[in-house]
Amino acid sequence: MMVDDRNFQKYLSRHEIDASVQELAARINKDYEGKSVLLVAVLKGAILFAADLARHLTVEHEVEFVRLSSYGKARTSSGTVTILKDIGIDIRGKHVLILEEIIDSGRTLRFLYDRLQASGPASVEIVTLLDKASKRVVEIPVKYVGRLVDDQFLIGYGLDLEEKCRNLPDIYYLKYPN
Ligand code: IMP
Ligand code: MG
């Protein structure tokens, strides 16, 4: 799929994204100094964010992935969340950081946060690159937010348009969402 200027408008440049990633990493490096951390990246959208954030982390960390049911082809959240791929380790006593690229209704993370909390970790915090805070339906404690964003459908840097365009280094919004 081509990124066509008639349909897409650049929203965040790769430089702005990188600045946010570095700020988040700096906060985490400070807050978790001397500790070991478990990063739980939410597939598929958080792959680019997780890879970039990890390269800026100086704190010792492991990485696990979880995949939850997504919007599929719809562009609005359906409400029900199921696990498609679970993490493969015991998280008891670990300091868990959930990595998400964007939070919309909050339903996905509410589900994952509660599930991880129930497994006896030392702590669980949420790190998101982008937050559509105005769209929140379900309360969730988000400690680390890269940027607040408007209620726009965004693509690039992990965010997909029907599974395409995740590779774009910059983030765009769709001018004509329908
Ligand atoms: P929530 O459960 O409504 O918070 O949905 C969060 C998930 O929806 C994110 O992890 C993304 O995968 C997806 N999502 C939310 N907003 C967008 C968007 O603007 N573009 C692409 N995917 C999005
Ligand atoms: Mg996601």
PDB file of C-alpha atoms and ligand atoms in Angstrom:
ATOM      1  CA  MET A   1       0.000   0.000   0.000  1.00  0.00           C
ATOM      2  CA  MET A   2       1.305   3.417  -0.931  1.00  0.00           C
ATOM      3  CA  VAL A   3       1.233   6.307   1.459  1.00  0.00           C
ATOM      4  CA  ASP A   4      -0.597   8.787  -0.686  1.00  0.00           C
ATOM      5  CA  ASP A   5      -0.614  12.489   0.213  1.00  0.00           C
ATOM      6  CA  ARG A   6      -4.261  12.703  -0.780  1.00  0.00           C
ATOM      7  CA  ASN A   7      -5.269  10.289   1.988  1.00  0.00           C
ATOM      8  CA  PHE A   8      -2.593  10.592   4.647  1.00  0.00           C
ATOM      9  CA  GLN A   9      -1.302  13.558   6.560  1.00  0.00           C
ATOM     10  CA  LYS A  10       1.917  13.343   8.543  1.00  0.00           C
ATOM     11  CA  TYR A  11       1.133  13.571  12.243  1.00  0.00           C
ATOM     12  CA  LEU A  12       4.396  12.759  14.041  1.00  0.00           C
ATOM     13  CA  SER A  13       7.817  12.679  12.415  1.00  0.00           C
ATOM     14  CA  ARG A  14      10.367   9.954  13.141  1.00  0.00           C
ATOM     15  CA  HIS A  15      12.341  12.615  15.056  1.00  0.00           C
ATOM     16  CA  GLU A  16       9.392  13.455  17.305  1.00  0.00           C
ATOM     17  CA  ILE A  17       8.765   9.754  17.864  1.00  0.00           C
ATOM     18  CA  ASP A  18      12.417   9.171  18.715  1.00  0.00           C
ATOM     19  CA  ALA A  19      12.399  12.077  21.187  1.00  0.00           C
ATOM     20  CA  SER A  20       9.393  10.543  22.985  1.00  0.00           C
ATOM     21  CA  VAL A  21      10.997   7.093  23.036  1.00  0.00           C
ATOM     22  CA  GLN A  22      14.184   8.535  24.519  1.00  0.00           C
ATOM     23  CA  GLU A  23      12.281  10.477  27.183  1.00  0.00           C
ATOM     24  CA  LEU A  24      10.361   7.362  28.211  1.00  0.00           C
ATOM     25  CA  ALA A  25      13.562   5.305  28.348  1.00  0.00           C
ATOM     26  CA  ALA A  26      15.260   7.940  30.496  1.00  0.00           C
ATOM     27  CA  ARG A  27      12.380   7.882  33.011  1.00  0.00           C
ATOM     28  CA  ILE A  28      12.405   4.096  33.147  1.00  0.00           C
ATOM     29  CA  ASN A  29      16.200   3.968  33.529  1.00  0.00           C
ATOM     30  CA  LYS A  30      15.912   6.329  36.482  1.00  0.00           C
ATOM     31  CA  ASP A  31      12.880   4.712  38.140  1.00  0.00           C
ATOM     32  CA  TYR A  32      14.174   1.136  37.843  1.00  0.00           C
ATOM     33  CA  GLU A  33      17.864   1.762  38.455  1.00  0.00           C
ATOM     34  CA  GLY A  34      19.488  -1.327  39.984  1.00  0.00           C
ATOM     35  CA  LYS A  35      16.424  -3.492  39.294  1.00  0.00           C
ATOM     36  CA  SER A  36      15.720  -6.114  36.682  1.00  0.00           C
ATOM     37  CA  VAL A  37      12.659  -5.498  34.524  1.00  0.00           C
ATOM     38  CA  LEU A  38      10.384  -7.679  32.415  1.00  0.00           C
ATOM     39  CA  LEU A  39       9.119  -5.933  29.286  1.00  0.00           C
ATOM     40  CA  VAL A  40       5.832  -7.360  28.025  1.00  0.00           C
ATOM     41  CA  ALA A  41       5.287  -5.998  24.519  1.00  0.00           C
ATOM     42  CA  VAL A  42       1.807  -6.219  23.053  1.00  0.00           C
ATOM     43  CA  LEU A  43       1.885  -7.743  19.540  1.00  0.00           C
ATOM     44  CA  LYS A  44       1.763  -6.700  16.868  1.00  0.00           C
ATOM     45  CA  GLY A  45       1.603  -2.938  17.117  1.00  0.00           C
ATOM     46  CA  ALA A  46       4.260  -2.434  19.793  1.00  0.00           C
ATOM     47  CA  ILE A  47       7.093  -4.214  17.956  1.00  0.00           C
ATOM     48  CA  LEU A  48       8.822  -1.111  16.615  1.00  0.00           C
ATOM     49  CA  PHE A  49       8.330   0.816  19.842  1.00  0.00           C
ATOM     50  CA  ALA A  50       9.611  -2.107  21.945  1.00  0.00           C
ATOM     51  CA  ALA A  51      12.697  -2.536  19.760  1.00  0.00           C
ATOM     52  CA  ASP A  52      13.541   1.167  19.876  1.00  0.00           C
ATOM     53  CA  LEU A  53      12.797   1.602  23.586  1.00  0.00           C
ATOM     54  CA  ALA A  54      14.885  -1.457  24.523  1.00  0.00           C
ATOM     55  CA  ARG A  55      17.893   0.002  22.734  1.00  0.00           C
ATOM     56  CA  HIS A  56      17.700   3.071  24.968  1.00  0.00           C
ATOM     57  CA  LEU A  57      17.325   1.097  28.193  1.00  0.00           C
ATOM     58  CA  THR A  58      20.300   0.771  30.489  1.00  0.00           C
ATOM     59  CA  VAL A  59      18.341  -1.186  33.109  1.00  0.00           C
ATOM     60  CA  GLU A  60      18.665  -4.955  32.862  1.00  0.00           C
ATOM     61  CA  HIS A  61      15.614  -6.445  31.212  1.00  0.00           C
ATOM     62  CA  GLU A  62      13.996  -9.485  29.645  1.00  0.00           C
ATOM     63  CA  VAL A  63      11.447  -9.285  26.834  1.00  0.00           C
ATOM     64  CA  GLU A  64       8.233 -11.264  26.432  1.00  0.00           C
ATOM     65  CA  PHE A  65       5.397 -10.863  23.971  1.00  0.00           C
ATOM     66  CA  VAL A  66       1.667 -11.206  24.311  1.00  0.00           C
ATOM     67  CA  ARG A  67      -0.898 -11.091  21.560  1.00  0.00           C
ATOM     68  CA  LEU A  68      -4.484 -10.154  22.272  1.00  0.00           C
ATOM     69  CA  SER A  69      -7.474 -10.117  19.987  1.00  0.00           C
ATOM     70  CA  SER A  70      -7.479  -6.866  18.048  1.00  0.00           C
ATOM     71  CA  TYR A  71      -9.908  -4.711  16.098  1.00  0.00           C
ATOM     72  CA  GLY A  72      -9.449  -6.948  13.079  1.00  0.00           C
ATOM     73  CA  LYS A  73     -10.689  -5.030  10.091  1.00  0.00           C
ATOM     74  CA  ALA A  74     -12.931  -2.751  12.069  1.00  0.00           C
ATOM     75  CA  ARG A  75     -11.440   0.546  13.123  1.00  0.00           C
ATOM     76  CA  THR A  76     -13.246   0.800  16.394  1.00  0.00           C
ATOM     77  CA  SER A  77     -12.858  -1.393  19.441  1.00  0.00           C
ATOM     78  CA  SER A  78     -15.331  -4.248  19.776  1.00  0.00           C
ATOM     79  CA  GLY A  79     -15.061  -4.606  23.529  1.00  0.00           C
ATOM     80  CA  THR A  80     -14.186  -8.240  24.152  1.00  0.00           C
ATOM     81  CA  VAL A  81     -10.534  -9.173  24.618  1.00  0.00           C
ATOM     82  CA  THR A  82      -9.073 -12.679  24.311  1.00  0.00           C
ATOM     83  CA  ILE A  83      -5.510 -14.002  24.465  1.00  0.00           C
ATOM     84  CA  LEU A  84      -4.080 -15.221  21.169  1.00  0.00           C
ATOM     85  CA  LYS A  85      -0.517 -15.695  22.449  1.00  0.00           C
ATOM     86  CA  ASP A  86       0.419 -15.710  26.116  1.00  0.00           C
ATOM     87  CA  ILE A  87       3.784 -14.945  27.742  1.00  0.00           C
ATOM     88  CA  GLY A  88       5.923 -18.001  28.346  1.00  0.00           C
ATOM     89  CA  ILE A  89       7.295 -17.408  31.845  1.00  0.00           C
ATOM     90  CA  ASP A  90       6.350 -17.148  35.488  1.00  0.00           C
ATOM     91  CA  ILE A  91       6.195 -13.447  36.399  1.00  0.00           C
ATOM     92  CA  ARG A  92       6.060 -13.899  40.176  1.00  0.00           C
ATOM     93  CA  GLY A  93       8.287 -11.323  41.897  1.00  0.00           C
ATOM     94  CA  LYS A  94       9.150  -9.521  38.660  1.00  0.00           C
ATOM     95  CA  HIS A  95       8.885  -5.826  37.839  1.00  0.00           C
ATOM     96  CA  VAL A  96       6.673  -5.855  34.765  1.00  0.00           C
ATOM     97  CA  LEU A  97       6.410  -3.048  32.209  1.00  0.00           C
ATOM     98  CA  ILE A  98       3.649  -3.492  29.643  1.00  0.00           C
ATOM     99  CA  LEU A  99       4.650  -1.873  26.342  1.00  0.00           C
ATOM    100  CA  GLU A 100       1.860  -0.627  24.107  1.00  0.00           C
ATOM    101  CA  GLU A 101       2.077   1.694  21.101  1.00  0.00           C
ATOM    102  CA  ILE A 102      -1.326   3.320  21.594  1.00  0.00           C
ATOM    103  CA  ILE A 103      -4.189   3.243  24.076  1.00  0.00           C
ATOM    104  CA  ASP A 104      -7.693   3.974  22.851  1.00  0.00           C
ATOM    105  CA  SER A 105     -10.677   2.733  24.891  1.00  0.00           C
ATOM    106  CA  GLY A 106      -8.330   1.109  27.408  1.00  0.00           C
ATOM    107  CA  ARG A 107     -10.121  -2.237  27.193  1.00  0.00           C
ATOM    108  CA  THR A 108      -7.124  -4.192  25.881  1.00  0.00           C
ATOM    109  CA  LEU A 109      -4.825  -2.963  28.627  1.00  0.00           C
ATOM    110  CA  ARG A 110      -7.382  -3.225  31.415  1.00  0.00           C
ATOM    111  CA  PHE A 111      -7.657  -6.921  30.576  1.00  0.00           C
ATOM    112  CA  LEU A 112      -3.903  -7.497  30.320  1.00  0.00           C
ATOM    113  CA  TYR A 113      -3.060  -5.407  33.392  1.00  0.00           C
ATOM    114  CA  ASP A 114      -5.543  -7.299  35.603  1.00  0.00           C
ATOM    115  CA  ARG A 115      -4.353 -10.638  34.272  1.00  0.00           C
ATOM    116  CA  LEU A 116      -0.700  -9.879  34.952  1.00  0.00           C
ATOM    117  CA  GLN A 117      -1.460  -8.386  38.378  1.00  0.00           C
ATOM    118  CA  ALA A 118      -3.215 -11.630  39.322  1.00  0.00           C
ATOM    119  CA  SER A 119      -0.001 -13.624  38.691  1.00  0.00           C
ATOM    120  CA  GLY A 120       1.907 -12.153  41.642  1.00  0.00           C
ATOM    121  CA  PRO A 121       4.472  -9.778  40.100  1.00  0.00           C
ATOM    122  CA  ALA A 122       6.473  -7.333  42.264  1.00  0.00           C
ATOM    123  CA  SER A 123       4.920  -4.491  40.226  1.00  0.00           C
ATOM    124  CA  VAL A 124       3.131  -3.776  36.961  1.00  0.00           C
ATOM    125  CA  GLU A 125       3.210  -0.466  35.105  1.00  0.00           C
ATOM    126  CA  ILE A 126       1.998   0.544  31.659  1.00  0.00           C
ATOM    127  CA  VAL A 127       4.206   2.311  29.117  1.00  0.00           C
ATOM    128  CA  THR A 128       2.522   3.667  25.996  1.00  0.00           C
ATOM    129  CA  LEU A 129       4.032   5.696  23.216  1.00  0.00           C
ATOM    130  CA  LEU A 130       0.687   7.316  22.346  1.00  0.00           C
ATOM    131  CA  ASP A 131      -2.456   7.934  24.347  1.00  0.00           C
ATOM    132  CA  LYS A 132      -5.846   8.809  22.860  1.00  0.00           C
ATOM    133  CA  ALA A 133      -6.938   9.806  26.360  1.00  0.00           C
ATOM    134  CA  SER A 134     -10.196  11.405  25.167  1.00  0.00           C
ATOM    135  CA  LYS A 135     -11.359   7.976  23.915  1.00  0.00           C
ATOM    136  CA  ARG A 136     -10.976   6.191  27.243  1.00  0.00           C
ATOM    137  CA  VAL A 137     -13.955   4.018  28.217  1.00  0.00           C
ATOM    138  CA  VAL A 138     -12.276   1.923  30.913  1.00  0.00           C
ATOM    139  CA  GLU A 139     -10.061   3.371  33.683  1.00  0.00           C
ATOM    140  CA  ILE A 140      -6.447   2.145  33.637  1.00  0.00           C
ATOM    141  CA  PRO A 141      -3.373   3.334  35.508  1.00  0.00           C
ATOM    142  CA  VAL A 142      -0.908   4.514  32.846  1.00  0.00           C
ATOM    143  CA  LYS A 143       2.344   5.684  34.396  1.00  0.00           C
ATOM    144  CA  TYR A 144       4.409   6.345  31.277  1.00  0.00           C
ATOM    145  CA  VAL A 145       2.885   8.226  28.325  1.00  0.00           C
ATOM    146  CA  GLY A 146       4.996   9.394  25.377  1.00  0.00           C
ATOM    147  CA  ARG A 147       2.427  11.735  23.841  1.00  0.00           C
ATOM    148  CA  LEU A 148      -1.257  12.505  24.071  1.00  0.00           C
ATOM    149  CA  VAL A 149      -2.850  12.290  20.631  1.00  0.00           C
ATOM    150  CA  ASP A 150      -6.119  13.413  19.099  1.00  0.00           C
ATOM    151  CA  ASP A 151      -8.946  11.094  18.215  1.00  0.00           C
ATOM    152  CA  GLN A 152      -7.662  10.305  14.714  1.00  0.00           C
ATOM    153  CA  PHE A 153      -7.011   6.969  13.056  1.00  0.00           C
ATOM    154  CA  LEU A 154      -3.218   6.728  12.974  1.00  0.00           C
ATOM    155  CA  ILE A 155      -0.915   4.516  10.932  1.00  0.00           C
ATOM    156  CA  GLY A 156       2.822   3.844  10.814  1.00  0.00           C
ATOM    157  CA  TYR A 157       5.454   2.966  13.413  1.00  0.00           C
ATOM    158  CA  GLY A 158       3.640  -0.271  14.276  1.00  0.00           C
ATOM    159  CA  LEU A 159       0.112   1.060  13.795  1.00  0.00           C
ATOM    160  CA  ASP A 160      -1.624  -0.714  10.960  1.00  0.00           C
ATOM    161  CA  LEU A 161      -4.200  -0.023   8.317  1.00  0.00           C
ATOM    162  CA  GLU A 162      -5.725  -3.482   7.806  1.00  0.00           C
ATOM    163  CA  GLU A 163      -2.349  -5.034   8.710  1.00  0.00           C
ATOM    164  CA  LYS A 164      -0.366  -2.860   6.285  1.00  0.00           C
ATOM    165  CA  CYS A 165       1.838   0.187   6.850  1.00  0.00           C
ATOM    166  CA  ARG A 166       3.285  -0.871  10.229  1.00  0.00           C
ATOM    167  CA  ASN A 167       6.781  -0.294   8.799  1.00  0.00           C
ATOM    168  CA  LEU A 168       6.397   3.438   8.133  1.00  0.00           C
ATOM    169  CA  PRO A 169       9.027   5.335  10.156  1.00  0.00           C
ATOM    170  CA  ASP A 170       6.699   8.322  10.652  1.00  0.00           C
ATOM    171  CA  ILE A 171       3.101   8.367  11.921  1.00  0.00           C
ATOM    172  CA  TYR A 172       0.259   9.593   9.698  1.00  0.00           C
ATOM    173  CA  TYR A 173      -3.442  10.130  10.165  1.00  0.00           C
ATOM    174  CA  LEU A 174      -6.086   9.112   7.695  1.00  0.00           C
ATOM    175  CA  LYS A 175      -7.815  12.141   6.214  1.00  0.00           C
ATOM    176  CA  TYR A 176     -10.837  10.160   5.055  1.00  0.00           C
ATOM    177  CA  PRO A 177     -11.259   7.293   7.546  1.00  0.00           C
ATOM    178  CA  ASN A 178     -14.189   5.781   5.605  1.00  0.00           C
TER     179      ASN A 178
HETATM  180  P1  IMP B   1      -8.159  -0.237  23.134  1.00  0.00           P
HETATM  181  O1  IMP B   1      -8.406  -1.563  23.750  1.00  0.00           O
HETATM  182  O2  IMP B   1      -9.424   0.392  22.613  1.00  0.00           O
HETATM  183  O3  IMP B   1      -7.389   0.696  24.025  1.00  0.00           O
HETATM  184  O4  IMP B   1      -7.341  -0.531  21.812  1.00  0.00           O
HETATM  185  C1  IMP B   1      -5.975  -0.435  21.750  1.00  0.00           C
HETATM  186  C2  IMP B   1      -5.466  -1.096  20.469  1.00  0.00           C
HETATM  187  O5  IMP B   1      -6.214  -0.695  19.329  1.00  0.00           O
HETATM  188  C3  IMP B   1      -4.046  -0.652  20.196  1.00  0.00           C
HETATM  189  O6  IMP B   1      -3.140  -1.535  20.766  1.00  0.00           O
HETATM  190  C4  IMP B   1      -3.973  -0.673  18.686  1.00  0.00           C
HETATM  191  O7  IMP B   1      -3.553  -1.952  18.270  1.00  0.00           O
HETATM  192  C5  IMP B   1      -5.371  -0.418  18.232  1.00  0.00           C
HETATM  193  N1  IMP B   1      -5.547   0.998  17.829  1.00  0.00           N
HETATM  194  C6  IMP B   1      -6.088   1.990  18.564  1.00  0.00           C
HETATM  195  N2  IMP B   1      -6.067   3.146  17.900  1.00  0.00           N
HETATM  196  C7  IMP B   1      -5.475   2.882  16.712  1.00  0.00           C
HETATM  197  C8  IMP B   1      -5.141   3.705  15.579  1.00  0.00           C
HETATM  198  O8  IMP B   1      -5.379   4.926  15.518  1.00  0.00           O
HETATM  199  N3  IMP B   1      -4.521   3.088  14.539  1.00  0.00           N
HETATM  200  C9  IMP B   1      -4.229   1.761  14.543  1.00  0.00           C
HETATM  201  N4  IMP B   1      -4.512   0.953  15.609  1.00  0.00           N
HETATM  202  C10 IMP B   1      -5.132   1.508  16.662  1.00  0.00           C
HETATM  203 MG    MG B   2      -1.496  -2.606  20.075  1.00  0.00          MG
END
